[in-house]
mmCIF file of C-alpha atoms in Angstrom:
data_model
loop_
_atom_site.group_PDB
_atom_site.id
_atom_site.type_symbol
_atom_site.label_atom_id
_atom_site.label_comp_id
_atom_site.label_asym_id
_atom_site.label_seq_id
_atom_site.Cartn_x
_atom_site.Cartn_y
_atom_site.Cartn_z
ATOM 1 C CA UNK A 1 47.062 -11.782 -115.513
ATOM 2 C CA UNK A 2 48.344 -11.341 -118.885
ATOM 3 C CA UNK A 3 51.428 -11.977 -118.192
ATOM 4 C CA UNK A 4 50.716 -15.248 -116.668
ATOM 5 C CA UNK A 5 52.865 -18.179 -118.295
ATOM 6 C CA UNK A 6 51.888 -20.136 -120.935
ATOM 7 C CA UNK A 7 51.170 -23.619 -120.623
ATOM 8 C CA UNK A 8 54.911 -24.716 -122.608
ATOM 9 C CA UNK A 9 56.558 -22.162 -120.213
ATOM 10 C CA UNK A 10 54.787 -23.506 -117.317
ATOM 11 C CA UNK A 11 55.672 -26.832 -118.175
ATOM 12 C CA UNK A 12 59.201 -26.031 -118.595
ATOM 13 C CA UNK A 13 59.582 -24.506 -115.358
ATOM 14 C CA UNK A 14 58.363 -27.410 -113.541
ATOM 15 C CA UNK A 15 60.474 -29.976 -115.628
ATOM 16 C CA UNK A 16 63.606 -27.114 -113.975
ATOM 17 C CA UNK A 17 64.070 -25.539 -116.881
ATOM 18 C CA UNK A 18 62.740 -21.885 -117.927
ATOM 19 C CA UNK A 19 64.290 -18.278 -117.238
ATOM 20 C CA UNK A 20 64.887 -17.099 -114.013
ATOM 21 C CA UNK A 21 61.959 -14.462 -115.167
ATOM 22 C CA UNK A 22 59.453 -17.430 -115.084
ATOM 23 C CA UNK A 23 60.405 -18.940 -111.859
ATOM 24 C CA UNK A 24 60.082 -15.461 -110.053
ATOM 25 C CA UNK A 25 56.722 -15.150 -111.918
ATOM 26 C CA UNK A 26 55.350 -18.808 -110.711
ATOM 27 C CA UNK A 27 56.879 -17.896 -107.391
ATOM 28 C CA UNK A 28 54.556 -14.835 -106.886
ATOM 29 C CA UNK A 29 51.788 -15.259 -109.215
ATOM 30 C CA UNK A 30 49.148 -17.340 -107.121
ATOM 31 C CA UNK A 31 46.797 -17.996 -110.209
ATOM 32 C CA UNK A 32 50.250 -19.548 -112.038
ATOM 33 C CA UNK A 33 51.073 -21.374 -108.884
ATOM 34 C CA UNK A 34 47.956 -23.133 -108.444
ATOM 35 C CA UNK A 35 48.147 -24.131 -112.581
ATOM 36 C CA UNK A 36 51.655 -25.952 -111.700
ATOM 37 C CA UNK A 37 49.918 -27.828 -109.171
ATOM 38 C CA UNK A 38 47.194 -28.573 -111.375
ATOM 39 C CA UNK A 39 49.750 -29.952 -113.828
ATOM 40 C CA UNK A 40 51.880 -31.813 -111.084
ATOM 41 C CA UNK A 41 49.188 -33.460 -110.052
ATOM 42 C CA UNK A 42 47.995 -34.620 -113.669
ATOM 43 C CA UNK A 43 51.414 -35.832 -114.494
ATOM 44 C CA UNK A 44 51.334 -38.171 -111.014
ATOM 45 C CA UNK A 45 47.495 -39.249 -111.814
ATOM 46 C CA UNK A 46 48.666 -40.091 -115.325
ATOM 47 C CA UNK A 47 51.529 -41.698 -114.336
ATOM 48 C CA UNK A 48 50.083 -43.810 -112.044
ATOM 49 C CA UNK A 49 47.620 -44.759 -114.389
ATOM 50 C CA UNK A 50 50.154 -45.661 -117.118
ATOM 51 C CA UNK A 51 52.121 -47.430 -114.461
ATOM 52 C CA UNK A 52 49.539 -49.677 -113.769
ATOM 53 C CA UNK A 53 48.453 -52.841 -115.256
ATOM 54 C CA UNK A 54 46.709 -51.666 -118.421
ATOM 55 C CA UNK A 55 43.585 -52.794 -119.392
ATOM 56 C CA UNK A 56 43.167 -56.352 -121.309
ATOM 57 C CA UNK A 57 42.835 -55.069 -124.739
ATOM 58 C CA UNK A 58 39.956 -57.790 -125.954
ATOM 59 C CA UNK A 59 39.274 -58.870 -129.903
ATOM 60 C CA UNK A 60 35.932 -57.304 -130.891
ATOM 61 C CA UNK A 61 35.442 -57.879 -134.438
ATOM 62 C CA UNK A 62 34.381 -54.524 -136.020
ATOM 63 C CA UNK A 63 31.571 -55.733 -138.256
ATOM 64 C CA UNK A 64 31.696 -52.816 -140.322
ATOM 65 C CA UNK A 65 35.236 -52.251 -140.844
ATOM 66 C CA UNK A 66 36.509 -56.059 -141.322
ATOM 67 C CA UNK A 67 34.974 -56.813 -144.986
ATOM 68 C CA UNK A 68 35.618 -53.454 -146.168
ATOM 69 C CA UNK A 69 39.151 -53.786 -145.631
ATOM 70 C CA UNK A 70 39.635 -57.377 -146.612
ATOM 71 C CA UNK A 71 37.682 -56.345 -149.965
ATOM 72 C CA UNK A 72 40.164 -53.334 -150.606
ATOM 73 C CA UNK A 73 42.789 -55.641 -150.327
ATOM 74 C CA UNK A 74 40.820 -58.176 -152.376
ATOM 75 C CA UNK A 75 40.831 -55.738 -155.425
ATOM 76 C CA UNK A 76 43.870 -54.928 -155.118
ATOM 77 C CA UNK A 77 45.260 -58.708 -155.829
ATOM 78 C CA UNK A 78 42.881 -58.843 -158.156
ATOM 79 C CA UNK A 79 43.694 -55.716 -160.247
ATOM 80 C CA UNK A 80 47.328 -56.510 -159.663
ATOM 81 C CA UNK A 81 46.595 -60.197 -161.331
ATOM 82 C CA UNK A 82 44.753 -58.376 -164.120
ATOM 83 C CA UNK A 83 47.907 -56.061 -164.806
ATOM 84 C CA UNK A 84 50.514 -58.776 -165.049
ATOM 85 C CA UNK A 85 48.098 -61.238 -167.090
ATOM 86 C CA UNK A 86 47.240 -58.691 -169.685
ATOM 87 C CA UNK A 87 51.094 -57.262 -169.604
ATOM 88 C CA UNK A 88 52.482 -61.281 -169.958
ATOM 89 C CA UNK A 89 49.622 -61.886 -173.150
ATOM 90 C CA UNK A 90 51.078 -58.597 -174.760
ATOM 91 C CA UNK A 91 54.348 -60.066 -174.619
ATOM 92 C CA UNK A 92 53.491 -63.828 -175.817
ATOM 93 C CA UNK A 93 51.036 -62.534 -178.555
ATOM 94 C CA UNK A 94 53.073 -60.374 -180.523
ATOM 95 C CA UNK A 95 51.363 -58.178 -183.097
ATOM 96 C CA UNK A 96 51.827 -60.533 -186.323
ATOM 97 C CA UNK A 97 53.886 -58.951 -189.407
ATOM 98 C CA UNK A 98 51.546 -57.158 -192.444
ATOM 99 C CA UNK A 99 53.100 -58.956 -195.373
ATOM 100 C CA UNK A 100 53.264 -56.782 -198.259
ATOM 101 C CA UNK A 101 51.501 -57.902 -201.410
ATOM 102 C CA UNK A 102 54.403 -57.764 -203.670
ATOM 103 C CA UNK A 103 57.857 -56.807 -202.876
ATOM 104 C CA UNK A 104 59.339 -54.465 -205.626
ATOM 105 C CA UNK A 105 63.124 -53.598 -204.254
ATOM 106 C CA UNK A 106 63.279 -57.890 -204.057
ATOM 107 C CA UNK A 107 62.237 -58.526 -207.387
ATOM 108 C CA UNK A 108 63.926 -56.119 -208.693
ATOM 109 C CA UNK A 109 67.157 -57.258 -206.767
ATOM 110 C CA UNK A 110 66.380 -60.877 -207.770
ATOM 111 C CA UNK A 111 66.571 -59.651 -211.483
ATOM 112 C CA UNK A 112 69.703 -58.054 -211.509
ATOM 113 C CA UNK A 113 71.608 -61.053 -209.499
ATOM 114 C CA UNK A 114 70.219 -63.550 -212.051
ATOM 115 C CA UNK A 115 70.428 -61.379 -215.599
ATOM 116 C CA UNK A 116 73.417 -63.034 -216.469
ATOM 117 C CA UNK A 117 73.685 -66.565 -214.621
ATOM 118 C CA UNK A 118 70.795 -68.400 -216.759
ATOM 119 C CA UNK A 119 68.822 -68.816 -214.041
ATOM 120 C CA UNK A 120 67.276 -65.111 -215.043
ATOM 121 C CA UNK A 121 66.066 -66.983 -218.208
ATOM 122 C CA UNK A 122 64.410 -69.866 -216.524
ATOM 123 C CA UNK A 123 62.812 -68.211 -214.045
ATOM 124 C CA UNK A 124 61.635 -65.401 -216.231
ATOM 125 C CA UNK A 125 60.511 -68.083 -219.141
ATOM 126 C CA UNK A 126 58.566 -70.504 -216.757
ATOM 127 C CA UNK A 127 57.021 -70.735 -213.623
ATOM 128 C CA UNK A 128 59.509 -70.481 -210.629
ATOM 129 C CA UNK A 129 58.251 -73.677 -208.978
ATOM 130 C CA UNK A 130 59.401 -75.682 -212.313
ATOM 131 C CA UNK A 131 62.314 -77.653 -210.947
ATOM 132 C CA UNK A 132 62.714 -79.383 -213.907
ATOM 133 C CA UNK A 133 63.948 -76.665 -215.989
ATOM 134 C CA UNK A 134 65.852 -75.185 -212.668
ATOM 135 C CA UNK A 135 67.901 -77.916 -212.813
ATOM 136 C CA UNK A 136 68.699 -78.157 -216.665
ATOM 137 C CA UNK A 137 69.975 -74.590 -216.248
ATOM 138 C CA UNK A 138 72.096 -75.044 -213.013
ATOM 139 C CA UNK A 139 73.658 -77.647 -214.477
ATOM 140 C CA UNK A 140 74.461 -75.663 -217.772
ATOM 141 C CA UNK A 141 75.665 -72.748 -215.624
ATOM 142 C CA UNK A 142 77.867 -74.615 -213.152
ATOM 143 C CA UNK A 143 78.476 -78.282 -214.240
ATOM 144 C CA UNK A 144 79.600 -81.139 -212.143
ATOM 145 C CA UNK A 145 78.493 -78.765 -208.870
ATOM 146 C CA UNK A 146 77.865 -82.062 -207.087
ATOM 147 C CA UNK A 147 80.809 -84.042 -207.559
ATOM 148 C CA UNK A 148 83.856 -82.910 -205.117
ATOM 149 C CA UNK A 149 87.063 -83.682 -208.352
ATOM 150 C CA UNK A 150 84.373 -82.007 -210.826
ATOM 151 C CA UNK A 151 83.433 -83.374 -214.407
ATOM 152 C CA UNK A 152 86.623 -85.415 -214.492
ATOM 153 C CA UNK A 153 85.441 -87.442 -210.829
ATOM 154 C CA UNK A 154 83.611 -90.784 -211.519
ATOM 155 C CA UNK A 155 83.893 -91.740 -207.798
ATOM 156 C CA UNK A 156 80.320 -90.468 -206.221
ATOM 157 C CA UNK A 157 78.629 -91.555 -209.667
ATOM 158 C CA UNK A 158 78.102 -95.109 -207.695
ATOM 159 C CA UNK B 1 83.044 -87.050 -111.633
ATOM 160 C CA UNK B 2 84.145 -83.331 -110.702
ATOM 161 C CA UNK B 3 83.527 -82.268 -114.074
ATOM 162 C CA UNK B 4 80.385 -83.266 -114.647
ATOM 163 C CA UNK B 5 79.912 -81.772 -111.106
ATOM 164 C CA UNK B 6 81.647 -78.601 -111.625
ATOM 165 C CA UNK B 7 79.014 -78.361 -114.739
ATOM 166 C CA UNK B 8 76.139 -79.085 -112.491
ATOM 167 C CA UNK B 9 76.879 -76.483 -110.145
ATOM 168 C CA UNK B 10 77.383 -73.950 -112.734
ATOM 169 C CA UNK B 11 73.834 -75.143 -114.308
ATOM 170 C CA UNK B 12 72.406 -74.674 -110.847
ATOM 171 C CA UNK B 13 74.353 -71.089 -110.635
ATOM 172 C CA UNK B 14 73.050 -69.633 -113.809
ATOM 173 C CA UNK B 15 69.524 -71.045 -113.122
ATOM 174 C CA UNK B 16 69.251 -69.063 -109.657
ATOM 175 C CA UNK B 17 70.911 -65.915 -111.331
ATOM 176 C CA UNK B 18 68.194 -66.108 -114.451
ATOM 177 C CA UNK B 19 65.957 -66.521 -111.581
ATOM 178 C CA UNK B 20 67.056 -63.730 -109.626
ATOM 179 C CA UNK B 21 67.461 -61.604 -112.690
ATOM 180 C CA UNK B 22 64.058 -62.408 -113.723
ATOM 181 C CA UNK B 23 62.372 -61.550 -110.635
ATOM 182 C CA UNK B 24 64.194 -58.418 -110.392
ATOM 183 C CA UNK B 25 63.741 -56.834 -113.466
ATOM 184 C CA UNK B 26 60.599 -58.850 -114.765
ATOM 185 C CA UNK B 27 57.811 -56.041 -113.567
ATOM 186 C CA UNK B 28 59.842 -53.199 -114.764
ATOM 187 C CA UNK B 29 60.657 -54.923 -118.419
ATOM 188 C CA UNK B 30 56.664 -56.254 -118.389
ATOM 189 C CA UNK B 31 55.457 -52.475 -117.584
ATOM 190 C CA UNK B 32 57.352 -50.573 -120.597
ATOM 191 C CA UNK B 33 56.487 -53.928 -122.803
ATOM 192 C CA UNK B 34 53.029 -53.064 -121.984
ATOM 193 C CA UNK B 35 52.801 -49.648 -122.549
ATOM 194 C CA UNK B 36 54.481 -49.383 -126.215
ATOM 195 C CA UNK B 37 52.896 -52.330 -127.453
ATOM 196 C CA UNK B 38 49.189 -52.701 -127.243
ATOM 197 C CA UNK B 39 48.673 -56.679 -127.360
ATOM 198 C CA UNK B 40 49.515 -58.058 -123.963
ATOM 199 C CA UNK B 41 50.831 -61.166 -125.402
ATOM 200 C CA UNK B 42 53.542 -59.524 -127.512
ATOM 201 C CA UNK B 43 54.327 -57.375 -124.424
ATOM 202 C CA UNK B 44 54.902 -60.775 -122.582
ATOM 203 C CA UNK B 45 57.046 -62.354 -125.365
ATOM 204 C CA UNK B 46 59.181 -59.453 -125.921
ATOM 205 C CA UNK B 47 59.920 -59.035 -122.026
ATOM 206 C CA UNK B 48 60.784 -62.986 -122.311
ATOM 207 C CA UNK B 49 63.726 -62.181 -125.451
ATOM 208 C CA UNK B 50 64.812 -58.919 -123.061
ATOM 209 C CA UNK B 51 65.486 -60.772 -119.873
ATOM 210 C CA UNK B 52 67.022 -63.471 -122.103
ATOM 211 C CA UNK B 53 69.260 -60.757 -124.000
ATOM 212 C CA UNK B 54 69.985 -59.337 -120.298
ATOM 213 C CA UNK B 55 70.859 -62.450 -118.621
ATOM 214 C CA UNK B 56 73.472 -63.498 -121.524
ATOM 215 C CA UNK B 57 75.016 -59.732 -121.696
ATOM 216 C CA UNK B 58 75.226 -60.528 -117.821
ATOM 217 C CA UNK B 59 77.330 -63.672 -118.294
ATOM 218 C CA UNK B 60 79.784 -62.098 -121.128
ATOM 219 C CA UNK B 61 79.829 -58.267 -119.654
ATOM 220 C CA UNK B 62 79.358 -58.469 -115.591
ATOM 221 C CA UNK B 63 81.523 -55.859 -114.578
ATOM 222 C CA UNK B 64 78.738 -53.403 -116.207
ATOM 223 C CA UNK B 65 77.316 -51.589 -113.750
ATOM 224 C CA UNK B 66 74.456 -49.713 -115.964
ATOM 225 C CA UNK B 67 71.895 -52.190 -116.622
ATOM 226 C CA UNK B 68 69.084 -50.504 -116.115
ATOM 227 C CA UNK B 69 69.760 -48.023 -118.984
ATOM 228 C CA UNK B 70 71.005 -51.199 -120.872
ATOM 229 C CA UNK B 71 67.800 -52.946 -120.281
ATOM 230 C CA UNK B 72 65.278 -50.218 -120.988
ATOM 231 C CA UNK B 73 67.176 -49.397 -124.296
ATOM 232 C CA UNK B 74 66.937 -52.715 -125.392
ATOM 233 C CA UNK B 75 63.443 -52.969 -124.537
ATOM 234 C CA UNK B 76 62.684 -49.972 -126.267
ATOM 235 C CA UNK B 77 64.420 -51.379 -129.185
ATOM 236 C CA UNK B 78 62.778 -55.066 -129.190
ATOM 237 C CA UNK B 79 59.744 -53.124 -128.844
ATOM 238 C CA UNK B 80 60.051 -50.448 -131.978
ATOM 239 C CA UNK B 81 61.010 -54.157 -133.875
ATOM 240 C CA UNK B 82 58.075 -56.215 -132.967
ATOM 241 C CA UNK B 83 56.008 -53.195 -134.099
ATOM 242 C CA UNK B 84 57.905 -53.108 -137.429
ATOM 243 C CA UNK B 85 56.963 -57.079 -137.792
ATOM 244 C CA UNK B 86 53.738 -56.758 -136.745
ATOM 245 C CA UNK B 87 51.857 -54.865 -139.589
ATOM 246 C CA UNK B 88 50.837 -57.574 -140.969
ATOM 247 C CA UNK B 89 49.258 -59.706 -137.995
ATOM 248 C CA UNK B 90 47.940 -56.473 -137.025
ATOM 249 C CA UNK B 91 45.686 -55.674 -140.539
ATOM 250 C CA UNK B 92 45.090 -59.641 -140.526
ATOM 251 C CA UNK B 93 43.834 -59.433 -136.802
ATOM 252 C CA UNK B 94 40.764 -58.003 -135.379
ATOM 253 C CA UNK B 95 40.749 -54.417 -133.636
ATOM 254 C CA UNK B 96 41.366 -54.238 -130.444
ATOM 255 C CA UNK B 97 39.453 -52.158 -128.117
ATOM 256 C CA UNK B 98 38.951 -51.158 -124.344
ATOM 257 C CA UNK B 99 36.629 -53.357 -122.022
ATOM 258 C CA UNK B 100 35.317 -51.365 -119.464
ATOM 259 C CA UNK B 101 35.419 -53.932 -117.127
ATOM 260 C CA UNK B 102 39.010 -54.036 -117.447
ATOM 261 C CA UNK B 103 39.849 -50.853 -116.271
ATOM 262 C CA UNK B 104 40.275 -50.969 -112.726
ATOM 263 C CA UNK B 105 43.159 -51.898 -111.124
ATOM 264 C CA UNK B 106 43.741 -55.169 -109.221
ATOM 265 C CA UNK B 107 45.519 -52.956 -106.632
ATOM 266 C CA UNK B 108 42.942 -50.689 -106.312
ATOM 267 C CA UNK B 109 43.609 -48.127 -103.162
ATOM 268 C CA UNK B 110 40.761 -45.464 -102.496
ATOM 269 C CA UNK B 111 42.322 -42.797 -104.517
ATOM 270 C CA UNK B 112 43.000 -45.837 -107.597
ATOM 271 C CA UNK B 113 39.613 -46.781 -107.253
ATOM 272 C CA UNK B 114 38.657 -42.575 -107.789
ATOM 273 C CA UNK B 115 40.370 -42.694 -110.893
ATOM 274 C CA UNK B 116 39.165 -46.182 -112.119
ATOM 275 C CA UNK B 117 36.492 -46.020 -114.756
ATOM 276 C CA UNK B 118 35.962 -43.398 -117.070
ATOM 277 C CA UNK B 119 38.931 -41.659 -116.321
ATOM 278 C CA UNK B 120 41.356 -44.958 -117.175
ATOM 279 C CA UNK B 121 39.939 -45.568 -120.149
ATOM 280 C CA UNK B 122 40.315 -41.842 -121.477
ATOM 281 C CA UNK B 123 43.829 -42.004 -120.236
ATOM 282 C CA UNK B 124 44.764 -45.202 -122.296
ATOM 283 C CA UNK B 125 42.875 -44.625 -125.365
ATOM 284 C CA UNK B 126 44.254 -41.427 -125.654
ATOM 285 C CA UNK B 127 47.927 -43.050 -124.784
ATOM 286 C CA UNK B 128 47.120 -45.498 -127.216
ATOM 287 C CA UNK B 129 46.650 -42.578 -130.345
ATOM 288 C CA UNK B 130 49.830 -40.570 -129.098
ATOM 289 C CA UNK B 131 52.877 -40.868 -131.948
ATOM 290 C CA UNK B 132 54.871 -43.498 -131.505
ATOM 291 C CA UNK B 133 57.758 -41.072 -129.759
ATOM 292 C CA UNK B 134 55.447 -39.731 -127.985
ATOM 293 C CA UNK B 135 54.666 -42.778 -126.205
ATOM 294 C CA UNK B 136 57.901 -43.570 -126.287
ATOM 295 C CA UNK B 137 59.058 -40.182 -124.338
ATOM 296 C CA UNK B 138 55.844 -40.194 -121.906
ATOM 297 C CA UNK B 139 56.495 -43.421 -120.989
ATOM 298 C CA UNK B 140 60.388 -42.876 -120.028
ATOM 299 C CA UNK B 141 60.270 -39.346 -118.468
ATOM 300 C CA UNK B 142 56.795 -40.056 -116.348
ATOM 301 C CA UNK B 143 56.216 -43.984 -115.582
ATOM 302 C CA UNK B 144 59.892 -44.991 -115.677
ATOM 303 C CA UNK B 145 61.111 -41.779 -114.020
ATOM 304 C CA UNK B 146 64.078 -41.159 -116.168
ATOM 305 C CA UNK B 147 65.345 -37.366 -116.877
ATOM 306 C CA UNK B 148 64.728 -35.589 -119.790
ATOM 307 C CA UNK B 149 68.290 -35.632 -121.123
ATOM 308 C CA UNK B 150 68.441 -39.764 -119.842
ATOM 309 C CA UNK B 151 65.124 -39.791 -122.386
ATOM 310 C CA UNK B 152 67.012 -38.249 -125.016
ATOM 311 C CA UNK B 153 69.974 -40.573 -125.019
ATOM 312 C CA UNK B 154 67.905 -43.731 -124.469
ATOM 313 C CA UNK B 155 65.837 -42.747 -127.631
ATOM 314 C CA UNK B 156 68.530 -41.762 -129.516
ATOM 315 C CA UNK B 157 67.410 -38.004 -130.454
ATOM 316 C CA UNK B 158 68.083 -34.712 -129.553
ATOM 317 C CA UNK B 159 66.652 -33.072 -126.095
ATOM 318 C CA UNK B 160 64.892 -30.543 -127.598
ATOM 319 C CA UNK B 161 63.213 -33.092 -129.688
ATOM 320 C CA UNK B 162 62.454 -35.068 -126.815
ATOM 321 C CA UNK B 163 60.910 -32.371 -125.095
ATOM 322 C CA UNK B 164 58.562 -31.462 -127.771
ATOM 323 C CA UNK B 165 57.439 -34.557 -128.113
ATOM 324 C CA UNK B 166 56.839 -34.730 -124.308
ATOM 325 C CA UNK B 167 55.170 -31.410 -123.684
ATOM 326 C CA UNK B 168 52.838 -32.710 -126.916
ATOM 327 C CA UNK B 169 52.414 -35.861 -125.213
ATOM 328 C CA UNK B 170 51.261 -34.019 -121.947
ATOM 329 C CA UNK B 171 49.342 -31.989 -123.661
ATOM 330 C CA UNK B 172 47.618 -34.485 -124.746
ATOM 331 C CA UNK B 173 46.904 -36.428 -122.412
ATOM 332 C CA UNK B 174 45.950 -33.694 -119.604
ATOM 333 C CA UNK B 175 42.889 -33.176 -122.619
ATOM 334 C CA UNK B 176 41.897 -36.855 -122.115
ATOM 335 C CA UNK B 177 42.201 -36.611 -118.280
ATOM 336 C CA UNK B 178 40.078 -33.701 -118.354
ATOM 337 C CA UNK B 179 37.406 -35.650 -120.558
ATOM 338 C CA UNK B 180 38.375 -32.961 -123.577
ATOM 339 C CA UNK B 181 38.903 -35.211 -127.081
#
């Protein structure tokens, strides 16, 4: 009895495969005989049922299942919207620039370039936004700038 | 005049052959359509492209002699593809279930009508929640009566493969036959 063959061998024996060992053991074992034609005949019955027309498969709407799943797939959009409206308002609203209060390595830059063209003296003497005296010293520190033949060229006077 | 003719005849020709064609290899085509898709409908439209596919591989290839292995790889194959398409008309559809009225055959001989009921609908459900290979393999070796290593080729994978996914698929299915879950 316990050496009876297990269902796989069984199987395999039928389908004309297994070791000559198993077919001599089907062959005389009556219990293993009678559980091949068990299995024969389930292997007909089920074919013959699969063979035949199956059964009309009709819509039943599953009361339960239907909002559940059309809600996960509800939040899903939704939480997918969220993502790329709050990832496309990081990009357009960039975090503005801190301005600095006062700018030493510019000023101090600023002084140098000027300390010897005039315009060091004007700005330092008045208020920047004077253009008035801006212009008295550009013109005493590079005359004529306007006119293309210099000092000498009357042409763009009129 | 014998052109146009010539032209009708060969209309009429092809017309009988799709017609003889069709009726030949319609019920086989319908049945594996049937049993790896669940939606009848799709079942009928992909055994519609099949025969279509088979009847112009008939016109440009008829000294083949092998159609039936053509034809139930390219079923299998249309099949596997409408499955692939159909993920989304399937989550957008409702379920569909068994009606026990459905169950018992048109056909029904004294020994169908023993099985009818109960039985059937353990049998298909239980077909129905097999692996795709699985019902794939069942449905080659057992309902169209091809050989193991036939199964094998037709599927494209190895024979032992095929057989493990047969003896599961038996397995399975002898549970559901037995009324076992």
């Amino acid at each position: 009895m316990k050496d009876c063959l297990s269902n796989r061998s069984l199987w395999s024996v039928l389908e004309g495969e297994g070791t000559e060992r198993e077919r001599a053991h089907l062959a005389d074992c009556q219990r293993c005989t009678s559980r091949g034609q068990r299995l024969t005949h389930d292997l007909s019955l089920l074919g013959r049922v699969l063979s035949d027309a199956p059964p009309l498969p009709v819509a039943v709407p599953h009361a339960a299942w239907t909002p559940v799943r059309w809600a996960a797939a509800a939040a899903v959009i939704v939480m997918g919207l969220m993502f790329g409206w709050m990832r496309g308002k990081a990009v357009l609203d960039p975090p503005a620039p801190v301005l600095a209060d006062s700018m030493p390595v510019l000023e101090t830059l600023a002084g140098e370039v000027f300390a010897d063209s005039g315009f060091g003296n004007a700005l330092g003497g008045s208020d920047a936004t004077d253009l008035d005296a801006l212009a008295v010293v550009s013109d005493d520190a590079v005359p004529c700038e306007w006119q293309p033949g210099g000092c000498d060229d009357d042409s763009t006077l009129f | 005049m014998c052109a146009l003719e010539g032209g009708r005849l060969r209309l009429v020709a092809a017309r009988n052959s799709y017609e003889d064609l069709d009726v030949a290899q319609r019920p086989r085509v319908e049945r594996l359509c049937r049993l790896l898709l669940a939606d009848p409908t799709e079942a009928q439209d992909v055994a519609q492209e099949v025969l279509m596919k088979l009847f112009q591989a008939q016109q440009t290839r008829p000294e083949t002699t092998t159609w039936n292995r053509w034809v139930t790889r390219v079923t299998v194959n249309a099949c596997r593809d409408r499955r692939r398409s159909a993920w989304w008309r399937r989550f957008r559809s409702d379920d569909y279930v068994l009606r026990e009225d459905d169950l018992i055959s048109s056909a029904a001989g004294p020994e169908d009508a023993a099985i009818a009921g109960e039985v059937r609908r353990r049998v298909w459900a239980a077909f129905r929640q097999l692996s795709r290979r699985q019902q794939e393999v069942f449905a080659l070796r057992h309902v169209e009566d091809l050989s193991t290593a036939d199964v094998a080729e037709t599927l494209g994978m190895s024979e032992g493969s095929a057989k493990r996914h047969l003896f599961r698929a038996v397995h399975r299915l002898r549970l559901a036959l037995r009324g076992a879950s």
